[in-house]
Short mmCIF file of C-alpha atoms in Angstrom, two decimals:
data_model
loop_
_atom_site.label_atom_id
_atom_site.label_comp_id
_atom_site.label_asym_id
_atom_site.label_seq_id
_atom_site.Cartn_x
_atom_site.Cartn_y
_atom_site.Cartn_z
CA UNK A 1 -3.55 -8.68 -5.08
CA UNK A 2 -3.56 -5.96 -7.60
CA UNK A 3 -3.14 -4.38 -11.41
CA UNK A 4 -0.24 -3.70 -12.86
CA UNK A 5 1.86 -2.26 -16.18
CA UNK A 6 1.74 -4.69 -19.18
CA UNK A 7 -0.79 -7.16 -19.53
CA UNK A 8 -0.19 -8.17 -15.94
CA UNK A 9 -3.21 -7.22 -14.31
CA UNK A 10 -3.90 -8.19 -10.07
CA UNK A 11 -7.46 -7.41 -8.96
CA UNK A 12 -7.31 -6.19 -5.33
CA UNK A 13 -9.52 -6.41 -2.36
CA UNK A 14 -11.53 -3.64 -1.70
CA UNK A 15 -14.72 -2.94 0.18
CA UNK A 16 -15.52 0.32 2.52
CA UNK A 17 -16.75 2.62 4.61
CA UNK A 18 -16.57 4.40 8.62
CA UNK A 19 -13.80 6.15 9.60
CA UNK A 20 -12.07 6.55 12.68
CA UNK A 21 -10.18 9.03 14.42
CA UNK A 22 -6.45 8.25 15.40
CA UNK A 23 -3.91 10.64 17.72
CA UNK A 24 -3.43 14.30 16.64
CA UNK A 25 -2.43 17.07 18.63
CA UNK A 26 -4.35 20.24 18.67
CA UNK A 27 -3.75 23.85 17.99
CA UNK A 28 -4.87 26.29 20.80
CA UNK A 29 -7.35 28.72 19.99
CA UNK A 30 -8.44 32.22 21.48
CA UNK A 31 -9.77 32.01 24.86
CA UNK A 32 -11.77 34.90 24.36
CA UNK A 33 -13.24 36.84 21.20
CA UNK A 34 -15.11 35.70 18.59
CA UNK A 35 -13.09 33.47 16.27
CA UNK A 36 -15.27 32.08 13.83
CA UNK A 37 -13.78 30.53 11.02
CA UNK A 38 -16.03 28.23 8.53
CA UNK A 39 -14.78 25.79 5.57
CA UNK A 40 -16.24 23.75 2.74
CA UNK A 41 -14.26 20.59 3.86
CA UNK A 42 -13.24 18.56 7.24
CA UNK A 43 -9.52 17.20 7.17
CA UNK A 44 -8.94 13.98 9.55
CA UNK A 45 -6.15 11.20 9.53
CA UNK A 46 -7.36 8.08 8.33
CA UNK A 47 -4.44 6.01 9.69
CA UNK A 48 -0.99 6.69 11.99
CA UNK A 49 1.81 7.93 9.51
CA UNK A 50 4.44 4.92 9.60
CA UNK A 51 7.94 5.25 7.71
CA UNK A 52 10.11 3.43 5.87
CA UNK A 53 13.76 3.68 4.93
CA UNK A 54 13.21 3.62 1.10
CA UNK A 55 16.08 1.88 -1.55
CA UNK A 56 16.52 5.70 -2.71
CA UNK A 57 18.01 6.06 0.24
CA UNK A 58 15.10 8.76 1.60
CA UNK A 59 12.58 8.31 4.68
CA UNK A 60 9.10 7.75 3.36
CA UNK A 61 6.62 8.75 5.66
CA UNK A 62 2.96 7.73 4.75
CA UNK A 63 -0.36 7.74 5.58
CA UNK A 64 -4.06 9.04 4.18
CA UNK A 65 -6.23 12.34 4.77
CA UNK A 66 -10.03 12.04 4.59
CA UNK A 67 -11.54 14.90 3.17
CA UNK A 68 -15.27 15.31 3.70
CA UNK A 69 -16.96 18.06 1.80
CA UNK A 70 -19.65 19.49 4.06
CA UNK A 71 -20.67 22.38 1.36
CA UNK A 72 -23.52 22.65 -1.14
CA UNK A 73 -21.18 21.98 -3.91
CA UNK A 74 -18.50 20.02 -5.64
CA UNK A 75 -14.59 21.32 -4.04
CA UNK A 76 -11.51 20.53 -5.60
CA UNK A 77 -8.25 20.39 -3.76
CA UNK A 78 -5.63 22.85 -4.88
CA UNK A 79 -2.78 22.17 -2.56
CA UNK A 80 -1.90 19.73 0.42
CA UNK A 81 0.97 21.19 2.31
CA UNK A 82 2.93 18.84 5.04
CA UNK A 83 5.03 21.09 7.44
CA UNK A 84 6.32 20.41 11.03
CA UNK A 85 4.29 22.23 13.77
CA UNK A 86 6.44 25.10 13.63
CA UNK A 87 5.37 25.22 10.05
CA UNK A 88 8.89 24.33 8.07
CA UNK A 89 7.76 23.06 4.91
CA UNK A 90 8.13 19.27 4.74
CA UNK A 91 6.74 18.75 1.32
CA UNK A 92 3.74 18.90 -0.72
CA UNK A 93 1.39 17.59 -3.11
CA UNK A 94 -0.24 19.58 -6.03
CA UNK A 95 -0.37 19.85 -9.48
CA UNK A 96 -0.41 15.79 -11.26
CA UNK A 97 1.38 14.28 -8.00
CA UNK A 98 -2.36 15.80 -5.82
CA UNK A 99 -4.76 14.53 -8.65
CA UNK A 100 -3.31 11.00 -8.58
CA UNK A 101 -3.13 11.17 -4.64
CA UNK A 102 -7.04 12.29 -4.16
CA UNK A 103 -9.08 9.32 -4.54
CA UNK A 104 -12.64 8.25 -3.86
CA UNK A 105 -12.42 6.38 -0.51
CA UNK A 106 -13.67 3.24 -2.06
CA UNK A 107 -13.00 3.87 -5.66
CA UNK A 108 -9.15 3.66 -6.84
CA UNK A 109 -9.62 5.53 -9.32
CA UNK A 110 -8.61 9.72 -9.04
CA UNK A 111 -11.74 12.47 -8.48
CA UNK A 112 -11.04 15.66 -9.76
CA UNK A 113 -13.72 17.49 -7.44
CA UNK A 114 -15.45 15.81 -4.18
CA UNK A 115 -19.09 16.17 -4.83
CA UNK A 116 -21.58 18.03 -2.09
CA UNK A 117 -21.60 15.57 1.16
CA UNK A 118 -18.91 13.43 -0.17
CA UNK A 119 -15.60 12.03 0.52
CA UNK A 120 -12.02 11.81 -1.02
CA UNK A 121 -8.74 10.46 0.44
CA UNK A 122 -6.03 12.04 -0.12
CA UNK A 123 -2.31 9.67 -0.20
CA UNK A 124 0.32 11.36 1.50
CA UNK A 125 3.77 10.16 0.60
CA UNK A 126 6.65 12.60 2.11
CA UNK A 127 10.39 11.52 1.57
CA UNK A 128 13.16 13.42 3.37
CA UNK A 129 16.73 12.41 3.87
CA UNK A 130 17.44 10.44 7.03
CA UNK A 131 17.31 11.66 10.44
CA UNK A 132 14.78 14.55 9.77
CA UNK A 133 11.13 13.47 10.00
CA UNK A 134 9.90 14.84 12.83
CA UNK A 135 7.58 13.44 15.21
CA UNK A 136 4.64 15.11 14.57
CA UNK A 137 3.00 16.04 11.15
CA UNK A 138 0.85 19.12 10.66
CA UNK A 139 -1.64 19.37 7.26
CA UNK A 140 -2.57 22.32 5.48
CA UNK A 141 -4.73 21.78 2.42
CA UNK A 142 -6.36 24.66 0.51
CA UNK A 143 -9.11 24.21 -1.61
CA UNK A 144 -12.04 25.92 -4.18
CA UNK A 145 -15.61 25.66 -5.11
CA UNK A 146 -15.99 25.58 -8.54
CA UNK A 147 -19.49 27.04 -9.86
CA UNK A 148 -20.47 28.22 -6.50
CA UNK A 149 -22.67 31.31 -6.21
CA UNK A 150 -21.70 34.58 -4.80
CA UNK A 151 -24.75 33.04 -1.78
CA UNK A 152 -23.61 29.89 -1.74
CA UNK A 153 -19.54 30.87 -1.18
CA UNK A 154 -20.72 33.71 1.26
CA UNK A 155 -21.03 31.04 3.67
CA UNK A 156 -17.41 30.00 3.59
CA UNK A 157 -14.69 32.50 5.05
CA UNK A 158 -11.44 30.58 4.78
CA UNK A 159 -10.33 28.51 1.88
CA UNK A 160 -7.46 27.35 3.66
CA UNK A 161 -7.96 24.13 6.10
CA UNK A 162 -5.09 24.06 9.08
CA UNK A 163 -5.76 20.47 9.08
CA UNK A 164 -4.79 17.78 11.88
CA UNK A 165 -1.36 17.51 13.73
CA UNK A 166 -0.32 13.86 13.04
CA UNK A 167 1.71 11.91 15.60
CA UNK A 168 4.36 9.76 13.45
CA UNK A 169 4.33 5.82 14.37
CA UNK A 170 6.78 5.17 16.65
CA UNK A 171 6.85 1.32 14.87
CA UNK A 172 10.30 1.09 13.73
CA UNK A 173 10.63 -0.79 10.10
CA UNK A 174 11.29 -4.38 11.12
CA UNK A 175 14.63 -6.20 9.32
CA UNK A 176 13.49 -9.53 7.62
CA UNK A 177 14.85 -11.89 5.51
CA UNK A 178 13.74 -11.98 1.99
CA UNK A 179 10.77 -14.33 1.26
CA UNK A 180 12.08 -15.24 -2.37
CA UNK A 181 15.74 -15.52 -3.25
CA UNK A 182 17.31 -15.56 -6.61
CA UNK A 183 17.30 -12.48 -9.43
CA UNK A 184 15.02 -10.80 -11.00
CA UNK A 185 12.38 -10.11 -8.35
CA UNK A 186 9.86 -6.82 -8.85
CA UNK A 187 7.07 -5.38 -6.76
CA UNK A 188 5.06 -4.76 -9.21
CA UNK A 189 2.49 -3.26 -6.92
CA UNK A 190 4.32 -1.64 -3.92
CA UNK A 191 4.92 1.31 -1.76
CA UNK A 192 4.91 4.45 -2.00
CA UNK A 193 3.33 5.85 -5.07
CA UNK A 194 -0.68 5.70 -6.20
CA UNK A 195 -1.22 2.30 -7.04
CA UNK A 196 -3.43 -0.65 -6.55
CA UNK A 197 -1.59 -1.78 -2.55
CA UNK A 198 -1.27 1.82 -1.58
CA UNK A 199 -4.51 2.88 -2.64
CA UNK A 200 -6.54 -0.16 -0.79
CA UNK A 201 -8.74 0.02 1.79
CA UNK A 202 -11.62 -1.68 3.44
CA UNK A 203 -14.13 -1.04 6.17
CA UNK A 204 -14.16 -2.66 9.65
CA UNK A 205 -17.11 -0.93 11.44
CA UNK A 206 -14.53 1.29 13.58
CA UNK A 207 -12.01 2.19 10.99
CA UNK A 208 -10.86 1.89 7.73
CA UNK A 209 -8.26 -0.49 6.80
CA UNK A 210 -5.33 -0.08 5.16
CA UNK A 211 -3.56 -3.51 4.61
CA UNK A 212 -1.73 -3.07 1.60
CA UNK A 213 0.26 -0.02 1.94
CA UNK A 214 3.40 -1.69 2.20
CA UNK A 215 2.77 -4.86 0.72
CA UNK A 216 4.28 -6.52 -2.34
CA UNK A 217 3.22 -8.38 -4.75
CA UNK A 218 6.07 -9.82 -6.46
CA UNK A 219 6.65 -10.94 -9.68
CA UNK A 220 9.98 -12.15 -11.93
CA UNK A 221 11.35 -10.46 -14.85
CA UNK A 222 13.52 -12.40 -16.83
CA UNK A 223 14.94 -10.74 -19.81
CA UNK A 224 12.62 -7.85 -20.38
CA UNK A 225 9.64 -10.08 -19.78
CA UNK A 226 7.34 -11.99 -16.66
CA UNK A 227 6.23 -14.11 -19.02
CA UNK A 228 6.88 -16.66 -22.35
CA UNK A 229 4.46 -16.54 -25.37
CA UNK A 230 0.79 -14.91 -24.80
CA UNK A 231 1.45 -15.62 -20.55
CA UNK A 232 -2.43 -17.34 -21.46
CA UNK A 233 -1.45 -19.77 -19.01
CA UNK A 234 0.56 -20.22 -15.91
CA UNK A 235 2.85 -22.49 -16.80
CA UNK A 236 4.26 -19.72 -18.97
CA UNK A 237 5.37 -18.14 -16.17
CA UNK A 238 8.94 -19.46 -14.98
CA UNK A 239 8.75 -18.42 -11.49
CA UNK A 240 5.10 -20.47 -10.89
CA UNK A 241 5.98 -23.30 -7.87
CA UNK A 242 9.41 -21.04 -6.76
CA UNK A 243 9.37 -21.50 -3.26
CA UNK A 244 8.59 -18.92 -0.92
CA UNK A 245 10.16 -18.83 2.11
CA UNK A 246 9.53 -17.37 6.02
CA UNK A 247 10.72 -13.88 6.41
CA UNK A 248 11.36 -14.38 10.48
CA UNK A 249 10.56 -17.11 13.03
CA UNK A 250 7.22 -17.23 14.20
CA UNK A 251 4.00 -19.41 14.77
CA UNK A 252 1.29 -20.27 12.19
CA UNK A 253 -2.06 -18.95 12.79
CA UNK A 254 -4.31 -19.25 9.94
CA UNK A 255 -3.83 -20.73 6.35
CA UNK A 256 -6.31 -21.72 3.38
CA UNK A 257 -4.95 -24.45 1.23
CA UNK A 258 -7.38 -26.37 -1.72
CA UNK A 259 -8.21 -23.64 -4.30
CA UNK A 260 -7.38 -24.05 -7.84
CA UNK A 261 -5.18 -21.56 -9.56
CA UNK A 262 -7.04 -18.42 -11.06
CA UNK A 263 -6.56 -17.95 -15.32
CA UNK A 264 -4.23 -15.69 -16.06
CA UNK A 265 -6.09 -11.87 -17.40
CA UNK A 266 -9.39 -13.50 -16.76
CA UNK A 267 -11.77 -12.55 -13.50
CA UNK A 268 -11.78 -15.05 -10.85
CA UNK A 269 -14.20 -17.48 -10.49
CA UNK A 270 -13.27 -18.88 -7.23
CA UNK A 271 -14.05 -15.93 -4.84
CA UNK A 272 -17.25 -16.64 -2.68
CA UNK A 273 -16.45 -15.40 0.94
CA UNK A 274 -13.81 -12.57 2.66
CA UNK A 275 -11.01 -15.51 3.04
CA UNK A 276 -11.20 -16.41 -0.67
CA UNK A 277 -9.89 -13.53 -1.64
CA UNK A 278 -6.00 -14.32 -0.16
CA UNK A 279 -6.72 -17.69 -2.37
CA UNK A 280 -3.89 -20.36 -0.69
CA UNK A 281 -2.25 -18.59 2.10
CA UNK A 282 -0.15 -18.55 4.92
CA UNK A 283 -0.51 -16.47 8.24
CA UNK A 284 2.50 -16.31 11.08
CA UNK A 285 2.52 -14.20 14.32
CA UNK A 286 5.77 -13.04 14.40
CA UNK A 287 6.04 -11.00 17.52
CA UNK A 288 3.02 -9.13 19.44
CA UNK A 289 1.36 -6.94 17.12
CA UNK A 290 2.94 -8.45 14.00
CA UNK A 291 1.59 -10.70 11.48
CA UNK A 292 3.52 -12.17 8.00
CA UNK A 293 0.97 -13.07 5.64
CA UNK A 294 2.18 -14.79 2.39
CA UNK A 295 -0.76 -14.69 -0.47
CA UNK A 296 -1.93 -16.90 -3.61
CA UNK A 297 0.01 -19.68 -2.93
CA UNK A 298 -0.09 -22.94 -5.35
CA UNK A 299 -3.00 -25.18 -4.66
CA UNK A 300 -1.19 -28.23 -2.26
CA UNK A 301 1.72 -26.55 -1.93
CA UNK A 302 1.23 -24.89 1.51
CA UNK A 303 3.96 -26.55 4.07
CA UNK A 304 3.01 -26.06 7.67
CA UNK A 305 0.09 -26.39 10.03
CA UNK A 306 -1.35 -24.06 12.46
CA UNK A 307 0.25 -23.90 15.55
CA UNK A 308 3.37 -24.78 13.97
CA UNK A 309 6.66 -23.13 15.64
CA UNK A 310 8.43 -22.22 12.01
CA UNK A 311 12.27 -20.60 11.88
CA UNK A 312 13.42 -18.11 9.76
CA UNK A 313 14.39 -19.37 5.94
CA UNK A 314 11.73 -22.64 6.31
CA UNK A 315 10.01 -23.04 2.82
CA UNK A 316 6.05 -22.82 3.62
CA UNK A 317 4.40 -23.09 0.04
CA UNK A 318 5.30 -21.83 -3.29
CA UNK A 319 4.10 -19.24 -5.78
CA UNK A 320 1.04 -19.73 -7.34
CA UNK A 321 -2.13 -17.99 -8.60
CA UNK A 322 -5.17 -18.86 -6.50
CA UNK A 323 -7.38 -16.50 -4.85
CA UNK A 324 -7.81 -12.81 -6.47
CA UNK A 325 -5.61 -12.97 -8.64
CA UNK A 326 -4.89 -12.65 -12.08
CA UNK A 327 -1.46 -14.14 -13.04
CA UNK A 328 1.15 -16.07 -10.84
CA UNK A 329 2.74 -13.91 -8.00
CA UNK A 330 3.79 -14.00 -4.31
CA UNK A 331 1.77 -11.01 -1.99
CA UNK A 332 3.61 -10.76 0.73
CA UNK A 333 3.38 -8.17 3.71
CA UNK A 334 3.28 -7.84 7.30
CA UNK A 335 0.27 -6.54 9.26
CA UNK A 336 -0.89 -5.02 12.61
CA UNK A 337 -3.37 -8.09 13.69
CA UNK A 338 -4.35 -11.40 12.05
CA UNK A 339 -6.73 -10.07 9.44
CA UNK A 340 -5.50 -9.49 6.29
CA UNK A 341 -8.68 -7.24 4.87
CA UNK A 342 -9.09 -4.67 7.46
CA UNK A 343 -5.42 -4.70 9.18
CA UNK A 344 -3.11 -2.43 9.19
CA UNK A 345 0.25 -2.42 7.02
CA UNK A 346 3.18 -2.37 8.84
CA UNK A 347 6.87 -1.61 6.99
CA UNK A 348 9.76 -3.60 6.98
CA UNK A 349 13.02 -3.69 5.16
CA UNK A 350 15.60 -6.04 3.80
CA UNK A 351 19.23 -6.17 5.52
CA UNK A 352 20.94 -6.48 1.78
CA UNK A 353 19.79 -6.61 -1.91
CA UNK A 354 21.13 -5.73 -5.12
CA UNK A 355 19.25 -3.43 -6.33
CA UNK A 356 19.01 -4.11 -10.54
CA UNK A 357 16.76 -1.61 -12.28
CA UNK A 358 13.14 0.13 -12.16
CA UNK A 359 10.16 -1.17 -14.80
CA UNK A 360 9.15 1.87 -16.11
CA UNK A 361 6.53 0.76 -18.41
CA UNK A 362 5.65 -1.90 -20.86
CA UNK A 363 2.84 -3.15 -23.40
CA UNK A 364 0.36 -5.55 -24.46
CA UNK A 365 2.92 -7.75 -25.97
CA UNK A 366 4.41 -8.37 -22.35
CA UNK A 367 7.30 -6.32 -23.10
CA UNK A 368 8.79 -4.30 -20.23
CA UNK A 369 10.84 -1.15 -20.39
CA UNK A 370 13.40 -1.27 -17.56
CA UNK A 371 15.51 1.53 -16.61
CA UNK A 372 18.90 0.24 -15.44
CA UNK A 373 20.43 0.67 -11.69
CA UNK A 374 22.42 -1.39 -10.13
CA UNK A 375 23.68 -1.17 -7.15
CA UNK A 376 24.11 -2.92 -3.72
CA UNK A 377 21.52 -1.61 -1.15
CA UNK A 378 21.06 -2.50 2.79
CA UNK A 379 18.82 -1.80 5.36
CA UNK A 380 15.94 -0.34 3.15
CA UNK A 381 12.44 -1.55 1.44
CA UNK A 382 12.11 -1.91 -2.51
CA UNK A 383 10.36 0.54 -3.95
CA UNK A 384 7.15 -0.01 -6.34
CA UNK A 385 8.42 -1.24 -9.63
CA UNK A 386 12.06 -2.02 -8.51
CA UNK A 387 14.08 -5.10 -10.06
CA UNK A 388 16.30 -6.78 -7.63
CA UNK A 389 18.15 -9.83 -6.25
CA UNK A 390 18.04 -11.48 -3.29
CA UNK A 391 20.64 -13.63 -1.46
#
């Protein structure tokens, strides 16, 4: 459910607004004495950092800040710095990598400054070599206040934000079979970059969703291409109707079947309510606490019922185009509780893949550019843009 390089362009599902608070530890202060210490900006989680064993062979941690600018003026982030509590530096975001990451909590889209009484998220993606993320996170972000007045930045005395101590999921990254088989498969939207999964998410009164941080939308690259001719239709896309298959056992729970296939690069007309928006889809409790949902299915293709006990490797549907959705593709990805707008993405990985190449670019023509690497990977998740093959 989302944009992508080329031509091939997924609208995802957005909406807004609360947020909630989730664990963090806290820093002790003086018992005595004054110690007062004002900012421009309050620094809360969003969500629970979860990680994932990346194909790069690195530990991705992630998980979003919300920045709230209580000052008089517009503040622009300089720095987010991710260190363990002892304050060894983890890693950190500045420069291009912090102005892609800081986004308008409904809008996609990077904000250079957050304006007075505003808000900004703020993507955190940390990779470290196995074994060494810790199990708590702490945040410092520093900051500035462009065009203030010498009255106006009077009020502030620090410029530095010892933001919250994060407690690290203690969800291990479940091993699933593939939902597609064959070669040439890419997440064109994926983890763990900016882009239109990671960056999603959608109100639910109590908190703010994040449903698509480790979901894929997959597509097929054959050649250098996803497409034949103008991809005007989808029938010019060799993968529509390839089967899609279930990633573990589990028991149906919801599905939407009936909706005709979107156009390919033209808005959908078929989105009227919340459920429309997964178009033809497929929803399976796999264990407590996890849900596989499979996306835009082909209209009459979806294979079980609800209630239906299904095993691992059944076919349930095929790969279609209904729904949001703007050219055929499978979005695939597991959740924290049946609801695939406001849930919570959970990671998984793969137990073997051959890893092929990364698309790197492309243009209007359909043309990709692929960088090649190939080799064999196990026990990891495909990274945004990655090419690969499944058994």
């Amino acid at each position: 459910m989302a944009k992508t390089v080329c031509r091939v362009q997924y609208a995802s599902l957005l909406v807004l607004a609360s947020f909630c608070l989730l664990p963090v530890t806290s820093r002790p202060s003086d018992a005595d004495g004054l110690n007062m210490v004002s900012t421009a900006v309050l620094v809360t989680p969003l969500n629970q950092p979860h990680v994932v064993r990346g194909d790069d062979g690195l530990d991705h941690v992630e998980y979003d800040l919300l920045v709230i600018n209580a000052f008089a003026g517009p503040v622009a982030l300089t720095d987010v710095e991710v260190t363990t509590v002892s304050g060894t530096v983890l890693g950190r975001l500045d420069g291009a990598n912090l102005a892609a990451a800081t986004q308008g909590v409904l809008e996609q889209a990077p904000v250079s400054q957050i304006p007075a009484s505003g808000a900004a998220t703020v993507e955190v993606d940390i990779a470290l070599k196995p074994g060494r993320m810790p199990a708590v996170l702490s945040n410092h972000v520093t900051y500035a206040t462009p065009g203030a007045s010498p009255h106006m930045a009077s009020m502030i005395s620090s410029y530095d934000v010892q933001g919250p101590d994060v407690v690290v999921s203690p969800f291990h990254a479940i091993t699933i079979e593939p939902p597609l088989r064959g070669a040439g498969w890419t997440g064109i939207n994926a983890c763990c970059t900016p882009n239109t999964h990671r960056n999603v998410r959608v109100a639910s009164g109590t908190r703010i969703g994040t449903a698509e941080t480790f979901a894929v939308d997959y597509v097929r690259v054959d050649g250098n291409r996803f497409y034949q001719g103008d991809g005007s239709t989808n029938a010019q896309y060799p993968y529509f109707g390839a089967p899609i298959y279930a990633v573990a056992a589990g028991r149906v729970v919801a599905l939407h079947d009936g909706m005709d296939e979107s156009i390919p690069f033209q808005q959908p007309t078929t989105l009227h309510k919340p459920e429309d928006f997964g178009g033809n889809y497929v929803l399976i409790r796999q264990a407590k606490g996890v849900y596989a949902f499979y996306a835009h299915m082909q209209k009459g293709s979806v294979a079980v019922r609800v209630g239906q006990q299904v095993a691992a490797g059944s076919v349930i549907g095929h790969v279609g185009s209904s729904g949001n959705s703007s050219n055929p593709h499978l979005h695939f990805g597991l959740l924290d509780r049946p609801d695939f707008l406001t849930g919570y993405s959970l990671p998984f990985v793969f137990a073997n893949f051959a890893l092929v190449g990364h698309v790197v670019g492309g243009d209007d023509t359909g043309a990709l550019q692929i960088q090649a690497d190939a080799r064999k990977v196990r026990g990891a998740y495909p990274l945004v843009g990655d090419i690969v093959n499944y058994p």
